[in-house]
mmCIF file of C-alpha atoms in Angstrom:
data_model
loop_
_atom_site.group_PDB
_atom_site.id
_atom_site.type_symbol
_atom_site.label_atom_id
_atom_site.label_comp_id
_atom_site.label_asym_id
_atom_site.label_seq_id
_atom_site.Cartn_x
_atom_site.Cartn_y
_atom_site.Cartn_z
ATOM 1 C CA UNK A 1 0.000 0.000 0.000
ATOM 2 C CA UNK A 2 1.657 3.470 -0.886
ATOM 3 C CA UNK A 3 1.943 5.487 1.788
ATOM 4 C CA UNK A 4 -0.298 8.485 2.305
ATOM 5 C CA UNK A 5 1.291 12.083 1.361
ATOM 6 C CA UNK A 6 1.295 13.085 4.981
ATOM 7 C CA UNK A 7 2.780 9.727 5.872
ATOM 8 C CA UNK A 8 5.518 10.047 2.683
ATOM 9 C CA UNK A 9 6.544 13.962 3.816
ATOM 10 C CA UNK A 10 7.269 12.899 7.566
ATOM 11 C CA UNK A 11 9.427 10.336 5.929
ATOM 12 C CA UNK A 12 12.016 12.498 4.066
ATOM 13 C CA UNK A 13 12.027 14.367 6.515
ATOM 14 C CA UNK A 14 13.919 12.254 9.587
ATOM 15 C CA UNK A 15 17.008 14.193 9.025
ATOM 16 C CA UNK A 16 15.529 17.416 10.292
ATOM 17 C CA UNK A 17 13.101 15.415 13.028
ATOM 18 C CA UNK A 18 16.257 14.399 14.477
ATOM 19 C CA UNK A 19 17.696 17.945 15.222
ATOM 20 C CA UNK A 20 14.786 18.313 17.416
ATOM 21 C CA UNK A 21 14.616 15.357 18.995
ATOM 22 C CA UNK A 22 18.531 15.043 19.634
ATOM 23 C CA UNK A 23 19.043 18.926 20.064
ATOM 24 C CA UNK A 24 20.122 20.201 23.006
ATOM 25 C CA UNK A 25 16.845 21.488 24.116
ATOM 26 C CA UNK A 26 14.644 18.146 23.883
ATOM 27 C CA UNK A 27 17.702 16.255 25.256
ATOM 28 C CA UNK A 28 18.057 18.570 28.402
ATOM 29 C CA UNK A 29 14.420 18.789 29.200
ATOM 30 C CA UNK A 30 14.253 14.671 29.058
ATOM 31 C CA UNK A 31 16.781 14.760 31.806
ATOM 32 C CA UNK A 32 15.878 17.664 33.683
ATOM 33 C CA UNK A 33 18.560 19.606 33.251
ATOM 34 C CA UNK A 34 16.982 22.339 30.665
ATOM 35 C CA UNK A 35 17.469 25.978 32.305
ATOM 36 C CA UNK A 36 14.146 27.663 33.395
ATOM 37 C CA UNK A 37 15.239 30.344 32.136
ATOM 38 C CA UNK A 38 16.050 29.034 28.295
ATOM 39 C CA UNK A 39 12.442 27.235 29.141
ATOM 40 C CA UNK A 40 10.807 30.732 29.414
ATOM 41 C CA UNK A 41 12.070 31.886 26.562
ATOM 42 C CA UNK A 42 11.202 29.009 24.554
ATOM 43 C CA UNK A 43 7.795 29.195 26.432
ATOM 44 C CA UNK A 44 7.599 32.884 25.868
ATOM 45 C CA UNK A 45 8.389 32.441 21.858
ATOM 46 C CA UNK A 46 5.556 29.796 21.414
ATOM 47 C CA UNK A 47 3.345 31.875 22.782
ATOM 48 C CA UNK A 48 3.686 34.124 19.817
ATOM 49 C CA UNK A 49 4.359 31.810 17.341
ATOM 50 C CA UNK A 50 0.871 30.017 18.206
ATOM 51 C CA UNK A 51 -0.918 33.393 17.710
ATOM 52 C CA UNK A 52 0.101 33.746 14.042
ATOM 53 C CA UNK A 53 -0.299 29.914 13.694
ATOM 54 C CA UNK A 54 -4.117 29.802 14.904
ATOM 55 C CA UNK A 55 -3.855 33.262 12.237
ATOM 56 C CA UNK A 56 -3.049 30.463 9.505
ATOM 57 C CA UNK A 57 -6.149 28.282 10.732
ATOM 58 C CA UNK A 58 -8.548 30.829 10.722
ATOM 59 C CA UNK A 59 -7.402 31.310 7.151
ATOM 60 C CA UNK A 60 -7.648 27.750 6.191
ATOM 61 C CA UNK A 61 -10.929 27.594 7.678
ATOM 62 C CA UNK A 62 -12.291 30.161 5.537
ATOM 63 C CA UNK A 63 -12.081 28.123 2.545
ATOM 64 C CA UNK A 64 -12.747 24.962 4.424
ATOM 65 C CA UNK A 65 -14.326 22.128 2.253
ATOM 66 C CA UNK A 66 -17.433 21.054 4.117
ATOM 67 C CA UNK A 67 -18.456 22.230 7.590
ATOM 68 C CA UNK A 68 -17.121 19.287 9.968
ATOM 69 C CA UNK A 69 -13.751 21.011 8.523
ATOM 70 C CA UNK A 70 -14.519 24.640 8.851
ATOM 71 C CA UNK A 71 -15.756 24.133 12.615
ATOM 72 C CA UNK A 72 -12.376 21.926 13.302
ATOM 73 C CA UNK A 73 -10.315 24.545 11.939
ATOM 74 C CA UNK A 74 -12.026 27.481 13.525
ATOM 75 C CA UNK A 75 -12.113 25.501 16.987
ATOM 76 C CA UNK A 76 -8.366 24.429 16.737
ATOM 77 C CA UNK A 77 -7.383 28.088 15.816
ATOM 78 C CA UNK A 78 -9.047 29.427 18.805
ATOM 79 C CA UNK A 79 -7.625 26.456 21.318
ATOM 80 C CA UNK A 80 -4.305 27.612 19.954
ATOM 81 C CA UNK A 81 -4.414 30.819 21.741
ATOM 82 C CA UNK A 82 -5.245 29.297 25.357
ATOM 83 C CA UNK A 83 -2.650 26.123 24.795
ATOM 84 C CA UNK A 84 -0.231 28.047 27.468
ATOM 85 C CA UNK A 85 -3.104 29.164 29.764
ATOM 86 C CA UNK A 86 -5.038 32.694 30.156
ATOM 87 C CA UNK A 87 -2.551 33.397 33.018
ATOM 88 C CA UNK A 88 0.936 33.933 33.852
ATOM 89 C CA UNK A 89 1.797 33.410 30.301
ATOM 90 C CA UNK A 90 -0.858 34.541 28.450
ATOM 91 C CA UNK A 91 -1.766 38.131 27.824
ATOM 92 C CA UNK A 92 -3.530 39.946 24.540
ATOM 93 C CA UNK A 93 -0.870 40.436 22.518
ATOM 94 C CA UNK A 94 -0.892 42.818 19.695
ATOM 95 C CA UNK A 95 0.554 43.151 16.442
ATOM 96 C CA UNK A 96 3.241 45.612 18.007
ATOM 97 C CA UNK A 97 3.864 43.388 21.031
ATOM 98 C CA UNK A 98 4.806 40.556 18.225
ATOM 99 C CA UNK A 99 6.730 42.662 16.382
ATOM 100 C CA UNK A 100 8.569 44.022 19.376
ATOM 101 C CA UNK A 101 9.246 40.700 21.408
ATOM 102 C CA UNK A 102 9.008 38.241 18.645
ATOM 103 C CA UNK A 103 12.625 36.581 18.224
ATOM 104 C CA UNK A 104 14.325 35.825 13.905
ATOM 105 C CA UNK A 105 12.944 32.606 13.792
ATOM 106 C CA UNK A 106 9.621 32.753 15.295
ATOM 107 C CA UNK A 107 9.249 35.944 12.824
ATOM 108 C CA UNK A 108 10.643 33.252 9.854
ATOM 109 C CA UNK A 109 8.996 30.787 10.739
ATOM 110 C CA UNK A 110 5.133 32.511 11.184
ATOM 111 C CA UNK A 111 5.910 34.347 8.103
ATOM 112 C CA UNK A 112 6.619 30.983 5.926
ATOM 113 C CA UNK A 113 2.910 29.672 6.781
ATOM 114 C CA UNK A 114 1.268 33.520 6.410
ATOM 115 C CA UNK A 115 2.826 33.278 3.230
ATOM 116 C CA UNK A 116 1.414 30.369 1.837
ATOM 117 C CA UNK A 117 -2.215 31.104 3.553
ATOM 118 C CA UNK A 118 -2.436 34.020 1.481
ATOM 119 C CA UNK A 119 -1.601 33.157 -1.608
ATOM 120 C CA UNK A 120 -4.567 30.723 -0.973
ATOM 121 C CA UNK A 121 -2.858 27.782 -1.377
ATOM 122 C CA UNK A 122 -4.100 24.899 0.433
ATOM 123 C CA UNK A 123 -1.933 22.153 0.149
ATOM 124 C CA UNK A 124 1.129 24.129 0.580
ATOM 125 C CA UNK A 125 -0.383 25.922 4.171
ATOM 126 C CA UNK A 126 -1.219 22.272 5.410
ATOM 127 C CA UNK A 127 2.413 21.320 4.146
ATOM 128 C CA UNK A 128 3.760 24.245 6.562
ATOM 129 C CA UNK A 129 1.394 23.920 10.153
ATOM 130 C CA UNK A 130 1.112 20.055 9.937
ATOM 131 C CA UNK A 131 5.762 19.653 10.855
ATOM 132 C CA UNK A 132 4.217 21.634 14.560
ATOM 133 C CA UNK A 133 1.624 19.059 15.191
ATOM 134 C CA UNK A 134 3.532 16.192 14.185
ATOM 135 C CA UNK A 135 6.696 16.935 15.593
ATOM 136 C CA UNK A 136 5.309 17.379 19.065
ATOM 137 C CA UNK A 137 3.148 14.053 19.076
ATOM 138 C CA UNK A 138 6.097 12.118 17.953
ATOM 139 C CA UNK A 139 9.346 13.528 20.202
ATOM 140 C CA UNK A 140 7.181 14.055 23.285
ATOM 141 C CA UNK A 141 5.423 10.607 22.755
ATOM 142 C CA UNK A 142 9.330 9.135 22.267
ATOM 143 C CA UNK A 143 10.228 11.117 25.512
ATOM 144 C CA UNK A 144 7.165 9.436 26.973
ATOM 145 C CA UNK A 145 8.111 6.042 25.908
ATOM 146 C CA UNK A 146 11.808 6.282 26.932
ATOM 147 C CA UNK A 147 10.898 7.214 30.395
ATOM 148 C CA UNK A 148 10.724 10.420 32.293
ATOM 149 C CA UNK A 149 12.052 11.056 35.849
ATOM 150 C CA UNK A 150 9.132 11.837 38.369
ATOM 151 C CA UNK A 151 11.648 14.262 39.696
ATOM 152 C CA UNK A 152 11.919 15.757 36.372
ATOM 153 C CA UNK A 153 10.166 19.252 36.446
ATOM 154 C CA UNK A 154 9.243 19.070 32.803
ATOM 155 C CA UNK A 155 7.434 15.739 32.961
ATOM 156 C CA UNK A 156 4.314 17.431 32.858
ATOM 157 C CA UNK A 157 5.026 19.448 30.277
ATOM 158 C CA UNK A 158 6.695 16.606 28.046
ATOM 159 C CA UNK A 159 2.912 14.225 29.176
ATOM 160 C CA UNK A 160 0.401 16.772 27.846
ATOM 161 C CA UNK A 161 1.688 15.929 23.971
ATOM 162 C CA UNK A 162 2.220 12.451 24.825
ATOM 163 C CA UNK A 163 -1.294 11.761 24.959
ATOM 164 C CA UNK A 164 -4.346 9.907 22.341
ATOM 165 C CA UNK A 165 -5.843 13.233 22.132
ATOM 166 C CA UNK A 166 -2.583 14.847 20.493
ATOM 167 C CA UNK A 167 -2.553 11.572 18.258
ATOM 168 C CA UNK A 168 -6.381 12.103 16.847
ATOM 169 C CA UNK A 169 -5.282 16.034 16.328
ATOM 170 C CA UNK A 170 -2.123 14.561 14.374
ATOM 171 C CA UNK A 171 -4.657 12.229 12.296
ATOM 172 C CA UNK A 172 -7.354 15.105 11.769
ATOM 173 C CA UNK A 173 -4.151 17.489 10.354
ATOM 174 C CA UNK A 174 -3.063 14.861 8.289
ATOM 175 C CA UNK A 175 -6.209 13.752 6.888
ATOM 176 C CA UNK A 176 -7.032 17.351 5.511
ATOM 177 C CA UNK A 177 -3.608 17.291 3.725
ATOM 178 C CA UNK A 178 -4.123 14.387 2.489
ATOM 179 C CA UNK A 179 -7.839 15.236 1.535
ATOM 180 C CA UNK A 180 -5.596 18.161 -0.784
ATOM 181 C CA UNK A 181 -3.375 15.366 -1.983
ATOM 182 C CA UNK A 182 -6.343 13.553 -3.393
ATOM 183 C CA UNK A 183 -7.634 16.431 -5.317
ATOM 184 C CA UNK A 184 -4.692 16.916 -7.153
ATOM 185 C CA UNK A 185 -4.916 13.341 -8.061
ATOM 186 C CA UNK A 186 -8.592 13.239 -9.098
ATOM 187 C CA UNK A 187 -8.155 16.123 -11.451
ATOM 188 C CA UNK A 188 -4.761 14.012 -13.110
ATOM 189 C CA UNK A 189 -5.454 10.574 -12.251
ATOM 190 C CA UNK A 190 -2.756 9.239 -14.490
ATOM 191 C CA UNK A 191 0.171 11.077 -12.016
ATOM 192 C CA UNK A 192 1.613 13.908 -14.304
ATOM 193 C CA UNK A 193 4.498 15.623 -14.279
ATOM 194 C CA UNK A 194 2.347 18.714 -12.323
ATOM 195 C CA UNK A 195 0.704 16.565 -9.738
ATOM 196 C CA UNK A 196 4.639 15.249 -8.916
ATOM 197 C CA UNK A 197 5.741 18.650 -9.092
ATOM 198 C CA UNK A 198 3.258 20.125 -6.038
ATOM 199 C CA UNK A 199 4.013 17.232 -4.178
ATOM 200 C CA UNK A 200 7.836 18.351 -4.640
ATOM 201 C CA UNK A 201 6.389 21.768 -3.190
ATOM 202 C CA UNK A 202 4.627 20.610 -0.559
ATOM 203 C CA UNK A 203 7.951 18.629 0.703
ATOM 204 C CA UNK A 204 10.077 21.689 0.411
ATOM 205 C CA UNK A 205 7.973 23.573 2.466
ATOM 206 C CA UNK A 206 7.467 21.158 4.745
ATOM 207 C CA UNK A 207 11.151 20.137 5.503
ATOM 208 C CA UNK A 208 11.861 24.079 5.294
ATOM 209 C CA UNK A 209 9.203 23.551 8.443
ATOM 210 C CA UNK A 210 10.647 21.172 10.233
ATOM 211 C CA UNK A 211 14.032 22.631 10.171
ATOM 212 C CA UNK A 212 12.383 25.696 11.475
ATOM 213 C CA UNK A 213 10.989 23.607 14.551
ATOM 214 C CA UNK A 214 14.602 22.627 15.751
ATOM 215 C CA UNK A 215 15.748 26.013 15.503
ATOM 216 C CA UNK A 216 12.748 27.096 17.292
ATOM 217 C CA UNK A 217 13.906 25.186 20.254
ATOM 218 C CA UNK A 218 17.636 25.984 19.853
ATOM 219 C CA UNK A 219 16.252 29.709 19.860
ATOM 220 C CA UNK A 220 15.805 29.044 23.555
ATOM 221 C CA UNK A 221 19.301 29.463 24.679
ATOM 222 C CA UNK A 222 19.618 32.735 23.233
ATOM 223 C CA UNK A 223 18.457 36.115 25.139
ATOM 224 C CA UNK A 224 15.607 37.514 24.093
ATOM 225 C CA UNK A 225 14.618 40.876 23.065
ATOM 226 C CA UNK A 226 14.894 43.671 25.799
ATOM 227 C CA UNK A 227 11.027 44.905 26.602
ATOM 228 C CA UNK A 228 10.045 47.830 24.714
ATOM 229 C CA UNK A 229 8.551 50.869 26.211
ATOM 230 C CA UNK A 230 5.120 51.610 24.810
ATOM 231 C CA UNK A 231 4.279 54.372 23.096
ATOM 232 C CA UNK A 232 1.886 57.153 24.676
ATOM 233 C CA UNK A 233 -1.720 56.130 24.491
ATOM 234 C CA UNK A 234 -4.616 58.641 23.507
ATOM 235 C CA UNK A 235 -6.493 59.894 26.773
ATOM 236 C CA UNK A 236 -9.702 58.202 24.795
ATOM 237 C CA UNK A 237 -8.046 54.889 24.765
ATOM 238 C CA UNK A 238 -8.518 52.278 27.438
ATOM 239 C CA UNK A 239 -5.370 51.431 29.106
ATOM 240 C CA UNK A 240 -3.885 48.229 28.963
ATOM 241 C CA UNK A 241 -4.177 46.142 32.475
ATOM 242 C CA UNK A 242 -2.883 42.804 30.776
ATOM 243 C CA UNK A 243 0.822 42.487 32.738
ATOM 244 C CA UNK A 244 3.482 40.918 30.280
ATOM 245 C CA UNK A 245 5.133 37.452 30.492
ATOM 246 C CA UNK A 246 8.367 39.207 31.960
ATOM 247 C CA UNK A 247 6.299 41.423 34.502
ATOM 248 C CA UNK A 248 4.546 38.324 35.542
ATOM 249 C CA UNK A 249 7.998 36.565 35.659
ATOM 250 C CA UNK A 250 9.183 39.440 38.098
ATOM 251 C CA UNK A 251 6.417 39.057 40.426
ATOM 252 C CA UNK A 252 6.095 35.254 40.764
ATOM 253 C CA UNK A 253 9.913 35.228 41.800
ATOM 254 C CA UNK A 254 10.646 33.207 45.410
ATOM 255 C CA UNK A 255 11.722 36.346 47.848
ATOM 256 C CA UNK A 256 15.434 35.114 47.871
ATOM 257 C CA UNK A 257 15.284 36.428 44.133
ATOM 258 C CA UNK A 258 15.605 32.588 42.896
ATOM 259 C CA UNK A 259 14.325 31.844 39.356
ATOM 260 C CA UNK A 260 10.833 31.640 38.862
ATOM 261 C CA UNK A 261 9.690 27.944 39.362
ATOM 262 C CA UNK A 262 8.935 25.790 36.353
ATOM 263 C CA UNK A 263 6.072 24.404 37.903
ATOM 264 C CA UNK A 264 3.921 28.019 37.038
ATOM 265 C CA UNK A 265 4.929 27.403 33.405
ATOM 266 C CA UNK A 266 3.734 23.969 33.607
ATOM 267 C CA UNK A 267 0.469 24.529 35.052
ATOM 268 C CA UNK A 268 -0.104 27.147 32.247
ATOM 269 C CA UNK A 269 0.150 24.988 29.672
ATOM 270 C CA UNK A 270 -2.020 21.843 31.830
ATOM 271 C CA UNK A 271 -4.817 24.878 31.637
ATOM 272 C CA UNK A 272 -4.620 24.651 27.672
ATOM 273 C CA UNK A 273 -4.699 21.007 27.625
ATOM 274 C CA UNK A 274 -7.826 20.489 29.417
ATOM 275 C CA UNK A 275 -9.494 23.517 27.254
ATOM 276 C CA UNK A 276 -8.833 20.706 24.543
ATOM 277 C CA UNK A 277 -6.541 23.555 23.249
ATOM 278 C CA UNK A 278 -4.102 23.439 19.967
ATOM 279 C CA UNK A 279 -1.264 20.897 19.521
ATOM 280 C CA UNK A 280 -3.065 19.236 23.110
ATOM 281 C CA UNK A 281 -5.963 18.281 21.393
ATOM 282 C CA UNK A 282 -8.611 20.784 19.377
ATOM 283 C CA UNK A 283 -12.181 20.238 19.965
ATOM 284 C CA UNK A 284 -14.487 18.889 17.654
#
């Protein structure tokens, strides 16, 4: 039986799976040893990223195929906004806040699947969100499956996308690129040299994807972007009470100035998971 498109890009694509799941992030949170603080800044980053990427689902759900797809789409693009929680880390961030605290490769790699949404093409925008969802189901469920310590203060984090509910959201993405795959085939049964050609397309973009995912994580160990002062506000406009992810760092420090504890990370992100939310499992 030939393997499925989805199945056939994830593939030729093992090379760049493997930066992620042998990169010094993934290693160091398996054992425990990842800083907290290249943890929030990985943490902080994916906030971001998922607001442009539930941006790219919205999109896709606009020209959904039937319903059961449109209200999957528009459900997971919501979900992908409270996957980290609606505290702590979570805050209404605007397009200047992005612009401002958003790091090179989170701005790359957004910007590769805004891309292809707009120019409206389907298969390609699957080709570039689907590397996410897939990636995290398979290197957390390997983490999973290898063992974590109990001591470990990522295990949580590393169990909510080792679960079935991250596998049927893996499925469901797949499906719909595959549902793209089929068209292409319908309208040139016999296999032509243009059908071969998109799927050529939809491979670059999605190893260019992948290989955006391990530097996503590497991005962690590098220091983020200072805060940036806002610009005076018209006396008609309603302040802004939302506290950024730093300002929220600052105050949920231990008095001896220590770190801030993993744990408040970690429970952010459990909030997401049982909202159903993003890569943790959209609703349907």
């Amino acid at each position: 039986v030939a393997a499925s498109l989805s199945e056939w890009l994830f593939e030729q694509t093992q090379v760049e799976v493997d930066l992620s799941l042998h990169g010094a992030f993934v290693t160091q949170m398996a054992n425990g040893s990842l800083p907290h603080e290249v943890f929030q800044t990985y943490f902080d980053q994916d906030n971001l990223y998922l607001r442009e990427y539930a941006r790219v689902f919205d999109s896709l759900a606009s020209s959904a195929r039937d319903d059961e797809e449109f209200m999957w789409l528009t459900s997971s693009a919501l979900s992908y906004l409270q996957e980290h929680g609606s505290t702590h880390s979570r805050r209404n961030i605007s397009n200047a806040d992005f612009e401002n605290l958003a790091m090179p490769v989170t701005k790359r790699y957004t910007s590769l699947q805004l891309d292809a949404a707009a120019k409206g093409d389907r298969l390609l925008t699957f080709a570039s969100v689907l590397p996410c969802q897939k990636l995290y189901d398979f290197v957390f469920t390997t983490l999973q499956e290898q063992g974590v310590a109990d001591d470990n203060p990522y295990k949580e984090f590393i169990q909510q996308y080792a679960t079935e509910e991250v596998k049927e959201s893996t499925r469901k993405l797949s499906a719909y690129l595959d549902k793209e795959a089929a068209l292409l085939d319908s309208v040139d049964p016999a296999g032509s040299h243009h059908t071969e050609e998109r799927k050529q397309e939809a491979l670059r973009m999605y190893r260019e994807a992948m290989d955006l995912e391990a530097a996503f994580f590497q991005q962690g160990f590098n220091k983020p972007p200072p805060p940036v002062e806002p610009e005076a506000k018209e006396a008609t406009e309603e302040p802004n009470h939302h506290p950024t992810t730093a300002a929220v760092a600052e105050e949920e420090e231990s008095d001896d100035g220590g770190s801030v504890d993993v744990s408040v990370w970690i429970v952010a992100g459990l909030v997401g998971a049982a909202a159903g939310g993003g890569r943790v499992g959209a609703k349907t």
